Short mmCIF file of C-alpha atoms in Angstrom, two decimals:
data_model
loop_
_atom_site.label_atom_id
_atom_site.label_comp_id
_atom_site.label_asym_id
_atom_site.label_seq_id
_atom_site.Cartn_x
_atom_site.Cartn_y
_atom_site.Cartn_z
CA MET A 1 -1.48 -13.10 33.03
CA PRO A 2 -0.80 -10.99 36.32
CA SER A 3 -4.35 -9.53 36.17
CA ALA A 4 -5.89 -13.06 36.40
CA THR A 5 -3.97 -13.84 39.53
CA PRO A 6 -6.75 -12.32 42.17
CA SER A 7 -9.52 -14.22 40.51
CA LEU A 8 -7.52 -17.55 40.61
CA THR A 9 -6.56 -16.57 44.38
CA SER A 10 -10.24 -16.20 45.25
CA VAL A 11 -11.35 -19.58 43.63
CA GLN A 12 -8.57 -21.21 45.75
CA ARG A 13 -9.61 -19.42 49.08
CA ALA A 14 -13.27 -20.29 48.17
CA PHE A 15 -12.69 -24.03 48.12
CA ASP A 16 -10.57 -23.45 51.40
CA VAL A 17 -13.70 -22.32 52.66
CA ILE A 18 -15.58 -25.20 51.73
CA ARG A 19 -12.92 -27.49 53.02
CA LEU A 20 -13.06 -25.92 56.65
CA LEU A 21 -16.63 -26.20 56.63
CA TRP A 22 -16.44 -29.80 55.89
CA GLU A 23 -13.93 -30.33 58.75
CA THR A 24 -15.74 -28.31 61.32
CA ASN A 25 -19.19 -29.55 60.37
CA GLY A 26 -20.27 -25.76 60.21
CA ALA A 27 -18.73 -22.69 61.37
CA GLY A 28 -19.47 -18.81 61.45
CA PRO A 29 -17.17 -16.27 60.19
CA SER A 30 -14.98 -15.64 63.06
CA GLU A 31 -13.72 -19.22 63.00
CA ILE A 32 -13.12 -19.21 59.19
CA ALA A 33 -11.27 -16.04 59.45
CA ALA A 34 -9.12 -17.21 62.40
CA ARG A 35 -8.43 -20.67 60.73
CA MET A 36 -7.39 -18.81 57.38
CA GLU A 37 -5.70 -16.00 58.82
CA ILE A 38 -7.86 -13.58 56.79
CA PRO A 39 -10.09 -10.65 58.11
CA LYS A 40 -13.39 -11.43 59.39
CA SER A 41 -15.22 -9.55 56.78
CA THR A 42 -13.21 -11.27 54.10
CA ALA A 43 -14.44 -14.59 55.47
CA HIS A 44 -18.06 -13.08 55.81
CA VAL A 45 -17.88 -12.17 51.93
CA TYR A 46 -16.70 -15.64 50.99
CA LEU A 47 -19.50 -17.20 53.06
CA ARG A 48 -22.31 -14.92 51.88
CA THR A 49 -21.08 -15.62 48.30
CA LEU A 50 -21.21 -19.33 48.47
CA GLU A 51 -24.39 -19.09 50.25
CA SER A 52 -25.85 -17.39 47.17
CA THR A 53 -24.73 -20.40 45.05
CA GLY A 54 -26.77 -22.71 47.19
CA TYR A 55 -23.61 -24.74 47.95
CA VAL A 56 -23.56 -23.12 51.56
CA VAL A 57 -26.51 -22.62 54.05
CA ASN A 58 -26.67 -19.97 56.69
CA ARG A 59 -28.29 -21.10 60.15
CA GLY A 60 -28.25 -18.58 62.47
CA GLY A 61 -24.92 -17.17 61.71
CA GLU A 62 -23.22 -20.74 61.27
CA TYR A 63 -22.53 -21.71 57.97
CA SER A 64 -22.47 -25.38 56.66
CA LEU A 65 -22.28 -27.19 53.46
CA SER A 66 -25.57 -27.96 51.86
CA TYR A 67 -27.02 -31.06 50.14
CA LYS A 68 -26.56 -29.33 46.61
CA PHE A 69 -23.09 -31.34 46.85
CA LEU A 70 -24.95 -34.55 47.33
CA SER A 71 -27.01 -33.54 44.10
CA THR A 72 -24.09 -32.62 42.20
CA GLY A 73 -21.93 -35.92 43.22
CA SER A 74 -25.06 -38.01 42.29
CA ARG A 75 -25.49 -36.59 39.00
CA ILE A 76 -21.72 -37.26 38.33
CA LYS A 77 -22.27 -40.80 39.40
CA TYR A 78 -25.28 -41.55 37.66
CA ARG A 79 -23.77 -40.13 34.54
CA SER A 80 -21.02 -42.65 34.30
CA ARG A 81 -21.55 -45.41 31.85
CA ILE A 82 -19.40 -47.58 33.95
CA TYR A 83 -21.62 -47.27 37.01
CA GLN A 84 -24.70 -47.77 34.60
CA VAL A 85 -23.65 -51.03 33.43
CA SER A 86 -22.17 -52.12 36.66
CA LYS A 87 -24.84 -51.34 39.26
CA LEU A 88 -27.02 -54.59 38.78
CA GLU A 89 -24.02 -57.01 38.79
CA LEU A 90 -22.56 -55.49 41.81
CA LYS A 91 -25.55 -56.08 43.70
CA ARG A 92 -25.70 -59.80 42.38
CA LEU A 93 -22.11 -60.33 43.30
CA THR A 94 -22.91 -58.92 46.96
CA GLU A 95 -25.82 -61.31 47.32
CA ALA A 96 -23.64 -64.16 45.89
CA THR A 97 -20.70 -63.37 48.23
CA GLY A 98 -22.41 -61.65 51.19
CA GLU A 99 -19.29 -59.33 51.25
CA LEU A 100 -18.83 -55.68 50.71
CA VAL A 101 -18.46 -55.07 47.11
CA THR A 102 -16.79 -51.61 45.65
CA LEU A 103 -16.50 -50.26 42.22
CA VAL A 104 -13.34 -48.32 42.16
CA ILE A 105 -11.97 -45.95 39.48
CA GLU A 106 -8.80 -43.75 39.40
CA GLU A 107 -8.95 -39.82 39.16
CA ALA A 108 -5.77 -37.71 39.70
CA GLY A 109 -3.58 -40.62 40.86
CA ARG A 110 -5.65 -41.64 43.63
CA SER A 111 -8.48 -44.34 43.91
CA VAL A 112 -11.95 -43.15 43.93
CA ILE A 113 -14.96 -45.48 45.11
CA LEU A 114 -17.63 -44.94 42.65
CA HIS A 115 -20.12 -47.40 44.49
CA GLU A 116 -20.45 -49.84 47.07
CA GLU A 117 -22.96 -52.70 47.85
CA PHE A 118 -23.04 -54.65 51.01
CA GLU A 119 -25.21 -57.16 53.13
CA ASP A 120 -25.94 -57.09 56.77
CA GLN A 121 -23.04 -59.45 57.33
CA SER A 122 -20.52 -57.47 55.33
CA LEU A 123 -17.73 -55.51 56.76
CA GLU A 124 -18.70 -52.01 57.98
CA LEU A 125 -15.96 -49.71 56.97
CA GLY A 126 -17.69 -46.27 57.01
CA ILE A 127 -17.03 -45.93 53.36
CA TYR A 128 -18.99 -44.11 50.76
CA PRO A 129 -19.02 -42.89 47.13
CA GLY A 130 -16.35 -40.54 46.20
CA MET A 131 -14.50 -41.50 49.15
CA THR A 132 -10.64 -41.69 47.81
CA PHE A 133 -7.66 -43.92 49.12
CA PRO A 134 -3.81 -43.87 48.09
CA SER A 135 -3.86 -46.43 45.35
CA HIS A 136 -0.72 -48.15 46.45
CA SER A 137 -2.45 -49.22 49.60
CA HIS A 138 -5.01 -51.53 48.66
CA ALA A 139 -5.71 -54.27 45.91
CA PRO A 140 -8.00 -52.35 43.79
CA GLY A 141 -5.93 -49.45 43.68
CA LYS A 142 -2.62 -51.72 42.78
CA THR A 143 -4.62 -53.33 40.05
CA ILE A 144 -5.49 -49.80 38.62
CA LEU A 145 -1.81 -48.97 38.92
CA ALA A 146 -0.80 -52.18 37.39
CA HIS A 147 -2.63 -51.29 34.07
CA MET A 148 -0.93 -47.82 33.64
CA SER A 149 1.31 -47.19 31.15
CA ASP A 150 5.18 -46.84 32.73
CA GLU A 151 4.98 -43.06 31.77
CA ARG A 152 1.81 -42.61 33.70
CA LEU A 153 2.87 -44.97 36.65
CA GLU A 154 5.86 -42.83 37.14
CA GLU A 155 3.98 -39.56 37.33
CA VAL A 156 1.46 -40.84 39.90
CA LEU A 157 4.28 -42.45 42.21
CA GLU A 158 6.28 -39.33 41.84
CA THR A 159 3.37 -37.09 42.64
CA ARG A 160 1.38 -38.97 45.33
CA GLY A 161 4.53 -40.88 46.82
CA LEU A 162 3.95 -44.18 48.88
CA PRO A 163 2.68 -43.00 52.10
CA LYS A 164 2.30 -45.32 54.99
CA VAL A 165 -1.24 -46.04 55.96
CA THR A 166 -1.09 -49.18 58.05
CA GLU A 167 2.26 -51.06 59.36
CA GLN A 168 1.75 -53.34 56.40
CA THR A 169 1.45 -50.97 53.58
CA ILE A 170 3.99 -51.28 51.01
CA THR A 171 6.29 -47.94 51.14
CA ASP A 172 9.09 -49.41 49.21
CA ARG A 173 9.10 -48.65 45.35
CA GLU A 174 10.73 -51.74 44.35
CA THR A 175 8.58 -53.93 46.36
CA LEU A 176 5.56 -52.27 44.97
CA LEU A 177 6.75 -52.68 41.40
CA GLU A 178 7.42 -56.30 41.57
CA GLU A 179 3.59 -56.53 43.05
CA LEU A 180 2.38 -54.78 40.23
CA ALA A 181 4.20 -57.08 37.75
CA GLU A 182 2.81 -59.90 39.63
CA ILE A 183 -0.66 -58.54 39.55
CA ARG A 184 -0.38 -58.09 35.74
CA GLU A 185 0.93 -61.61 35.09
CA GLN A 186 -2.03 -63.05 37.33
CA GLY A 187 -4.80 -60.93 36.25
CA TYR A 188 -6.03 -59.97 39.74
CA ALA A 189 -4.68 -58.75 43.32
CA VAL A 190 -5.11 -59.85 46.88
CA ASP A 191 -3.74 -58.21 49.93
CA TRP A 192 -4.51 -57.52 53.64
CA ASP A 193 -3.93 -55.05 56.35
CA GLN A 194 -2.28 -52.53 53.99
CA GLN A 195 -5.41 -50.01 54.06
CA VAL A 196 -7.16 -51.21 57.14
CA ASP A 197 -5.96 -53.51 59.72
CA GLY A 198 -8.25 -56.68 59.91
CA MET A 199 -9.49 -55.96 56.22
CA GLY A 200 -8.26 -58.03 53.25
CA LEU A 201 -9.17 -57.07 49.66
CA LEU A 202 -9.48 -59.05 46.39
CA ALA A 203 -9.69 -57.00 43.25
CA VAL A 204 -10.09 -57.76 39.43
CA PRO A 205 -10.01 -54.92 36.64
CA ILE A 206 -12.65 -54.35 34.28
CA VAL A 207 -10.84 -54.04 30.99
CA VAL A 208 -12.80 -53.04 27.68
CA GLU A 209 -10.83 -53.04 24.38
CA GLY A 210 -7.62 -52.67 26.21
CA THR A 211 -8.46 -49.81 28.35
CA LEU A 212 -9.07 -50.33 32.33
CA LYS A 213 -12.52 -48.78 32.96
CA ALA A 214 -12.64 -49.67 36.67
CA CYS A 215 -12.15 -52.24 39.26
CA LEU A 216 -14.01 -54.59 41.24
CA GLY A 217 -13.00 -54.97 44.88
CA ILE A 218 -14.39 -57.46 47.54
CA ALA A 219 -13.60 -56.49 51.15
CA VAL A 220 -13.16 -59.34 53.66
CA PRO A 221 -11.96 -60.03 57.03
CA THR A 222 -8.36 -60.72 56.75
CA GLY A 223 -8.66 -64.15 58.25
CA ARG A 224 -11.50 -65.15 55.78
CA LEU A 225 -9.46 -63.89 52.91
CA LYS A 226 -6.31 -65.87 53.78
CA ASN A 227 -8.17 -69.14 53.41
CA GLU A 228 -6.98 -70.21 49.95
CA SER A 229 -10.43 -72.08 48.97
CA TYR A 230 -12.58 -69.16 50.08
CA GLN A 231 -10.34 -66.73 48.09
CA GLN A 232 -10.75 -68.77 44.98
CA THR A 233 -14.54 -69.06 45.50
CA LEU A 234 -14.31 -64.88 45.60
CA LEU A 235 -12.21 -64.83 42.58
CA ARG A 236 -14.40 -66.93 40.53
CA GLU A 237 -17.28 -64.63 41.51
CA ALA A 238 -15.57 -61.37 40.96
CA GLU A 239 -14.09 -62.41 37.10
CA GLU A 240 -17.82 -63.60 36.43
CA SER A 241 -19.11 -60.25 37.18
CA ALA A 242 -16.20 -58.40 35.89
CA ASP A 243 -16.95 -60.26 32.29
CA THR A 244 -20.52 -59.63 32.61
CA ILE A 245 -19.75 -55.86 33.07
CA ARG A 246 -17.43 -55.99 30.39
CA ILE A 247 -19.90 -57.40 27.66
CA LYS A 248 -22.84 -54.89 28.75
CA TYR A 249 -20.22 -52.14 28.53
CA ARG A 250 -19.41 -52.82 24.93
CA TYR A 251 -22.90 -54.13 23.73
CA GLY A 252 -25.50 -52.68 26.15
CA GLN A 253 -27.69 -49.63 25.49
#
């Protein structure tokens, strides 16, 4: 309805302010107004309103995001059943391999890291729970795409496209579809240098009663993952973990 349009615009602008506060790591009304091309008084109203919710804090006239976002995100994560039944097994898998292990889910056509575990010798990538990636650019995401229906896959590819992340990222639709078919057939995915140069990924799906719940990913230096013997060792460990998680999801409390 026309009368609802101003409210919807206000909500969108509020999230634009939140995004800018994240990008700038804190800003005042003048900077927000300049970046959004709105009057300073309007920017001030948005900032003060967000401050009243507790999601923004004011430190001497500079506004920044509060840790309330962390609290909200943590509650969402801990409410997730797939996380609850996976967390101990993810830790075991990391201890067994010494590598960086991630639990990846799909949301709105992108891959989201729900949880990560690592050891001292694991790759340090600066990733964190909630971080998102284009699904076509890494093995866990492609495993997720491979388990989508044809209709859902078409929707995601049409909406998200195939942007290049590195020189090795698959950006050709037919090439991607061929790889997804191979992933379905073999039951796992392996690639390297497609999301981060020098990083390889091995991924296995966690499927419960025919529905993909999440994907396990193991991040390894490219050279190490190209070693076929080591790759098979990682695959055995990952499949064992996926089986354990699958059982706990179905029958655990």
